[in-house]
Amino acid sequence: MVRPVSERRGAEAGTGAQAQALPYSTVRPAQLSERLRGLSALTKPGVRGFPGVDAAQELLAQTMRKDRVKGDVLDLTAQGGLLASLPGVTLRAVEGSAAALEVLKEAGLDAQAAAPGDDLSSHWPERARTVALVLAGDRGNAYAQAQVAWAHACTPPGGTLYLAGDRDKGFDRYVRQAGAAFGAGEVVARDGGMRVAKLVRRPGPTPPQPEAETYEAFGVKVVGLPGVFSAAKPDKATSILLTELADLDLSGQRVLDLGCGAGLIGAWAASRGAQVTLVDGDLQSVRSSEQTLAAGGLSGEVLHSDVGAALGERPFDVVLTNPPFHVGRGVVLDVAREFIAAAGRHLVPGGKLYLVANEPLPYETALSALGTVREVVRVQGFKVLELVRAGA
């Protein structure tokens, strides 16, 4: 007998603390609550909700199962593919997260990499009558507005949007905005702070996508698309890092900006004569960094990658990073630790990693396993660490 994918992976990967101890790249079954009995999803570090599923998506799946939704469903925030396990549903999975795309591929789903505003008609010429979306209110107002406009464009007149989100992250406000565009809808499910609204689209124009923000910092013009880290201004940690590295000679150096966000660090390095590669797991961030390089007339390679997965065998002389330690609502250090491991794999012997982090985050032990570590500065609640890669 051939067992389901989730069951096979459960046998191979284990569950609970054992599953979390697996290597970063290992896809594993998501830990689901009793309320999702009979459903399944895969996950890995870097996917929202890991090691379980995002709370808003959990309520979304419960609501759609209660409504006995069937047929084609376009999930614009597919995460680990939970909605694919609803009885009678054929999932069209869309994601901007490179980590989630790896999971969806492993699940055998027809997954598309996309960000708010993308036209999906070339892949799915006929729009699905049911669309699902989890609002990422933690990524800011402009991004949620972009998501709502995208969902409207993807939903045919008479079609239904299931919209999920967090009351504490602006859900009620975004539902009102969605209702103005769709014309009809109401909140149909509540669980703690989580909410699900059901909207039916009337004919009418789709709201415009929010414009990108621009600013100048450290001699670089930054183009920040909605929802991208440091889209409107440089964050404090990045500013501390670049201030401390003001005298660093990067001319001719191969530099990796790991977790590039809007591209400030990588563009700064390129402006100082470096050969730069910028990497981010978020597709919106990749596009933002591409626009930042173009705005400054700078050259560089920008990769959509689950940490270093797309880097191949590329060697680097310098790695610069302000690693994330949040995925959605939770503090998850697995991703930041993989940043350090990736730097170790790609730095040449004697190469240097410069990492900025909140003071309490315990990165020194992992760094020390790769070479010599020193603290460059500790200021305003942050620290800059330097690693010199060991090796002959």
XYZ file of C-alpha atoms in Angstrom:
392
model
C 0.000 0.000 0.000
C 1.293 3.508 -0.876
C 0.894 5.827 2.088
C 0.046 9.552 1.749
C 2.992 11.942 1.465
C 2.386 13.352 4.944
C 2.362 9.879 6.475
C 5.496 8.806 4.632
C 7.319 11.929 5.777
C 6.084 11.400 9.298
C 7.713 7.983 9.344
C 10.926 9.380 7.911
C 11.129 12.676 9.750
C 9.452 12.208 13.107
C 7.321 14.805 14.830
C 7.499 17.381 17.613
C 10.931 18.277 18.965
C 12.473 15.528 16.820
C 11.114 17.161 13.644
C 12.410 20.598 14.694
C 15.905 19.142 15.185
C 16.116 18.028 11.544
C 18.366 19.854 9.059
C 17.053 23.214 7.879
C 16.289 22.015 4.344
C 14.258 18.967 5.387
C 10.573 19.167 4.476
C 8.432 17.574 7.171
C 4.761 17.220 8.207
C 3.283 20.272 9.869
C 2.128 19.769 13.447
C -1.643 20.266 13.235
C -4.172 20.788 15.992
C -6.992 18.385 16.703
C -9.360 20.797 14.957
C -7.627 19.999 11.667
C -8.030 16.237 12.062
C -8.131 14.615 8.627
C -6.181 17.438 6.962
C -2.453 17.639 6.305
C 0.276 20.054 5.296
C 4.044 20.050 4.940
C 6.436 22.602 6.349
C 10.059 23.487 7.063
C 11.913 26.313 8.783
C 11.184 29.587 7.025
C 7.516 28.798 6.317
C 4.953 30.845 8.253
C 3.628 28.930 11.240
C 6.513 26.431 11.407
C 6.502 23.839 12.946
C 2.707 23.982 12.670
C 0.568 26.146 10.417
C -0.256 29.835 10.616
C -3.185 30.399 12.997
C -5.172 32.434 10.460
C -4.728 29.735 7.814
C -5.883 27.134 10.325
C -9.163 28.990 10.856
C -9.428 29.523 7.101
C -9.213 25.772 6.463
C -11.765 25.036 9.181
C -14.181 27.577 7.701
C -13.839 26.336 4.132
C -14.291 22.725 5.267
C -17.443 23.712 7.149
C -18.720 25.439 3.981
C -17.882 22.280 1.986
C -15.918 24.249 -0.598
C -14.997 22.082 -3.589
C -13.450 22.430 -7.034
C -10.654 24.770 -8.081
C -9.395 27.045 -5.304
C -6.749 29.712 -5.889
C -4.739 30.122 -2.690
C -2.667 33.302 -2.939
C -0.854 32.512 0.327
C -0.552 28.730 0.095
C 2.184 28.381 2.754
C 2.460 24.591 3.334
C -0.483 23.567 1.139
C -3.051 22.976 3.908
C -6.046 23.810 1.702
C -5.014 21.112 -0.779
C -6.101 18.502 1.764
C -9.700 19.769 1.896
C -11.995 17.089 0.411
C -12.851 17.797 -3.210
C -10.511 20.790 -3.572
C -8.037 21.159 -6.435
C -5.529 23.714 -5.246
C -3.852 26.369 -7.343
C -1.022 27.263 -4.991
C 0.687 30.676 -5.110
C 3.562 31.806 -2.905
C 6.242 34.472 -2.727
C 8.275 32.604 -0.107
C 11.101 30.479 -1.496
C 10.882 28.198 1.563
C 7.143 27.652 1.053
C 7.651 27.011 -2.658
C 10.089 24.217 -1.797
C 7.443 22.682 0.478
C 4.684 22.984 -2.127
C 6.927 21.393 -4.754
C 7.669 18.511 -2.394
C 3.907 18.070 -1.875
C 3.448 17.657 -5.634
C 1.279 20.769 -5.970
C 1.021 23.057 -8.980
C 2.725 26.013 -7.300
C 3.538 29.396 -8.798
C 5.995 31.979 -7.487
C 4.212 35.322 -7.428
C 3.799 38.562 -5.471
C 0.858 40.944 -5.075
C -0.160 42.421 -8.411
C 1.161 39.598 -10.586
C -1.048 38.457 -13.458
C -1.656 34.704 -13.099
C -3.706 34.305 -16.280
C -0.835 32.934 -18.358
C -0.707 29.904 -16.070
C -4.422 29.672 -15.256
C -6.340 31.326 -18.139
C -9.715 30.730 -16.483
C -10.074 32.231 -13.026
C -11.086 29.968 -10.152
C -14.490 30.720 -8.627
C -13.036 30.507 -5.115
C -9.985 32.460 -3.917
C -8.299 32.243 -0.505
C -5.919 34.727 1.102
C -4.258 35.166 4.487
C -3.525 38.835 5.112
C 0.040 39.555 6.239
C -0.845 42.467 8.477
C 2.597 42.235 10.087
C 4.068 43.458 6.784
C 2.320 46.807 6.965
C -0.706 48.614 5.631
C 0.534 49.021 2.055
C 1.231 45.313 1.679
C -2.209 44.327 2.982
C -3.777 46.809 0.557
C -1.718 45.253 -2.235
C -2.951 41.800 -1.226
C -6.604 42.910 -1.237
C -6.260 44.523 -4.672
C -4.560 41.384 -6.000
C -7.304 39.140 -4.622
C -9.915 41.354 -6.270
C -8.156 41.086 -9.645
C -7.942 37.308 -9.306
C -11.604 36.787 -8.318
C -14.159 36.712 -11.176
C -17.442 38.623 -10.785
C -19.734 36.408 -8.717
C -16.734 34.550 -7.313
C -15.978 34.194 -3.600
C -12.969 35.346 -1.601
C -12.196 33.793 1.775
C -10.077 36.369 3.585
C -8.300 35.428 6.833
C -6.200 37.456 9.218
C -5.417 38.723 12.699
C -7.679 41.233 14.425
C -4.635 42.734 16.141
C -2.902 43.261 12.777
C -5.607 45.440 11.223
C -7.954 42.750 9.907
C -11.155 44.736 10.504
C -9.763 47.720 8.613
C -8.674 45.594 5.673
C -12.035 43.804 5.515
C -13.746 47.193 5.187
C -11.397 48.061 2.332
C -12.050 44.706 0.679
C -15.797 45.111 1.154
C -15.723 48.469 -0.635
C -14.110 46.805 -3.647
C -16.023 43.511 -3.610
C -19.416 44.950 -2.723
C -20.612 42.273 -0.330
C -19.152 40.313 2.545
C -19.050 39.650 6.266
C -16.939 38.044 8.962
C -18.048 34.414 9.203
C -15.570 32.892 11.684
C -13.736 34.002 14.829
C -11.246 32.183 17.014
C -9.362 34.255 19.563
C -7.816 37.063 17.543
C -8.142 35.255 14.222
C -10.898 36.141 11.757
C -12.246 34.877 8.412
C -14.461 36.977 6.142
C -16.369 35.768 3.106
C -16.813 38.222 0.230
C -18.601 37.890 -3.110
C -17.274 40.060 -5.897
C -19.516 42.375 -7.864
C -18.412 43.726 -11.285
C -16.229 46.788 -10.995
C -12.684 48.123 -11.254
C -9.852 46.657 -9.224
C -8.206 49.047 -6.739
C -4.712 50.173 -7.816
C -1.591 48.634 -6.344
C 0.178 50.917 -3.827
C 3.245 52.731 -5.130
C 6.794 51.880 -4.078
C 8.531 54.143 -1.566
C 11.951 55.650 -2.211
C 14.624 57.162 0.011
C 18.355 57.823 0.009
C 20.743 56.453 2.613
C 24.506 55.805 2.725
C 24.841 57.162 -0.805
C 22.244 54.751 -2.226
C 18.750 55.367 -3.615
C 16.497 52.617 -2.261
C 13.249 51.498 -3.895
C 11.006 49.857 -1.311
C 8.042 47.859 -2.587
C 5.082 47.341 -0.210
C 5.794 44.838 2.547
C 9.555 44.714 2.076
C 11.836 45.020 5.113
C 13.132 48.609 5.459
C 10.957 49.738 2.533
C 10.447 53.282 3.848
C 13.732 53.943 5.676
C 16.844 52.055 6.778
C 16.273 50.070 9.955
C 18.450 50.862 12.960
C 20.461 47.622 12.831
C 21.405 48.063 9.158
C 22.377 51.678 9.806
C 24.659 50.582 12.647
C 26.240 47.903 10.450
C 26.980 50.239 7.529
C 28.234 53.004 9.826
C 30.727 50.606 11.441
C 31.887 49.349 8.031
C 32.410 52.812 6.561
C 36.176 52.229 6.126
C 35.886 48.666 4.765
C 37.631 48.299 1.384
C 35.330 46.289 -0.905
C 36.836 47.193 -4.273
C 36.929 44.058 -6.440
C 35.626 41.892 -3.594
C 32.944 39.241 -4.140
C 30.237 40.291 -1.676
C 27.065 38.475 -0.671
C 24.134 40.417 0.821
C 22.280 37.602 2.565
C 18.642 38.512 3.267
C 18.744 41.653 1.140
C 15.273 43.124 1.763
C 15.069 46.353 -0.234
C 18.714 45.979 -1.235
C 20.397 48.764 0.735
C 23.375 46.709 1.957
C 24.076 45.081 -1.417
C 23.699 48.352 -3.329
C 25.999 50.094 -0.826
C 28.627 47.404 -1.434
C 28.196 47.693 -5.216
C 28.643 51.478 -5.001
C 32.010 50.816 -3.338
C 33.274 48.659 -6.180
C 32.219 45.192 -5.030
C 30.915 42.384 -7.235
C 27.625 41.788 -5.464
C 25.112 38.988 -5.158
C 21.905 39.706 -3.259
C 19.683 36.936 -1.904
C 16.249 36.912 -0.296
C 13.588 34.280 0.296
C 10.789 36.772 -0.382
C 9.964 37.436 -4.038
C 8.738 40.973 -3.332
C 12.107 41.733 -1.711
C 14.002 40.340 -4.701
C 12.112 42.673 -7.023
C 12.663 45.597 -4.672
C 16.423 44.945 -4.635
C 16.494 44.700 -8.421
C 14.853 48.123 -8.629
C 17.246 49.558 -6.048
C 20.262 48.445 -8.087
C 18.688 49.811 -11.282
C 17.883 53.159 -9.629
C 21.562 53.643 -8.839
C 22.859 52.314 -12.153
C 24.568 49.530 -10.204
C 25.249 45.999 -11.392
C 24.626 42.892 -9.355
C 22.909 39.515 -9.258
C 19.678 39.160 -7.245
C 18.437 35.653 -6.411
C 15.129 34.391 -5.030
C 16.428 31.724 -2.698
C 15.614 29.870 0.503
C 18.694 31.285 2.267
C 21.632 29.936 0.225
C 19.832 27.209 -1.724
C 20.191 29.006 -5.082
C 23.851 29.990 -4.636
C 25.319 26.782 -5.990
C 29.096 26.777 -5.518
C 29.591 30.559 -5.647
C 32.511 31.679 -3.422
C 32.535 35.021 -1.588
C 35.177 37.149 0.060
C 32.703 39.035 2.256
C 29.197 38.263 3.517
C 27.060 41.070 4.954
C 23.822 40.273 6.752
C 21.129 41.521 9.085
C 19.443 38.118 9.512
C 15.714 37.836 10.232
C 14.573 36.217 13.434
C 10.814 36.486 12.854
C 8.686 34.404 10.482
C 5.165 35.795 10.704
C 4.282 36.295 14.377
C 6.868 33.989 15.897
C 10.530 34.281 16.857
C 12.258 31.538 14.881
C 16.054 31.356 14.981
C 16.323 28.415 12.555
C 16.504 30.801 9.591
C 19.188 33.010 11.145
C 21.265 29.949 12.046
C 20.995 28.787 8.430
C 22.254 32.215 7.368
C 25.377 31.546 9.418
C 25.738 28.021 8.022
C 25.354 29.340 4.455
C 28.037 31.951 5.077
C 30.320 29.179 6.279
C 29.713 27.178 3.100
C 30.384 30.076 0.740
C 33.092 32.165 2.395
C 36.602 31.529 1.125
C 39.242 30.776 3.778
C 40.119 34.079 5.374
C 36.881 35.604 4.097
C 34.820 37.713 6.466
C 31.214 37.728 7.631
C 29.782 40.870 9.212
C 26.518 40.243 11.044
C 24.339 42.691 12.965
C 21.823 41.446 15.522
C 19.900 42.345 18.640
C 22.178 42.058 21.674
C 20.488 39.018 23.294
C 20.488 36.790 20.183
C 22.957 33.915 20.737
C 24.851 33.701 17.450
C 28.423 33.625 18.791
C 28.557 29.859 19.375
C 27.481 29.005 15.823
C 29.919 31.565 14.411
C 32.813 30.296 16.516
C 32.476 26.871 14.914
C 33.437 28.474 11.578
C 36.427 30.593 12.568
C 37.550 33.504 14.700
C 34.815 35.785 16.032
C 35.074 39.254 17.516
C 32.546 41.861 18.532
C 33.051 44.987 16.447
C 30.633 47.176 18.390
C 27.738 47.012 20.850
C 25.455 50.037 20.692
C 21.767 50.993 21.025
C 20.736 47.418 21.801
C 22.545 45.888 18.824
C 25.899 44.228 18.201
C 28.013 43.830 15.070
C 30.001 40.576 14.912
C 32.897 39.760 12.605
C 33.788 36.205 11.618
C 37.066 35.414 9.849
C 36.558 32.089 8.092
C 39.030 29.399 9.127
C 40.883 27.262 6.610
C 44.131 27.092 4.715
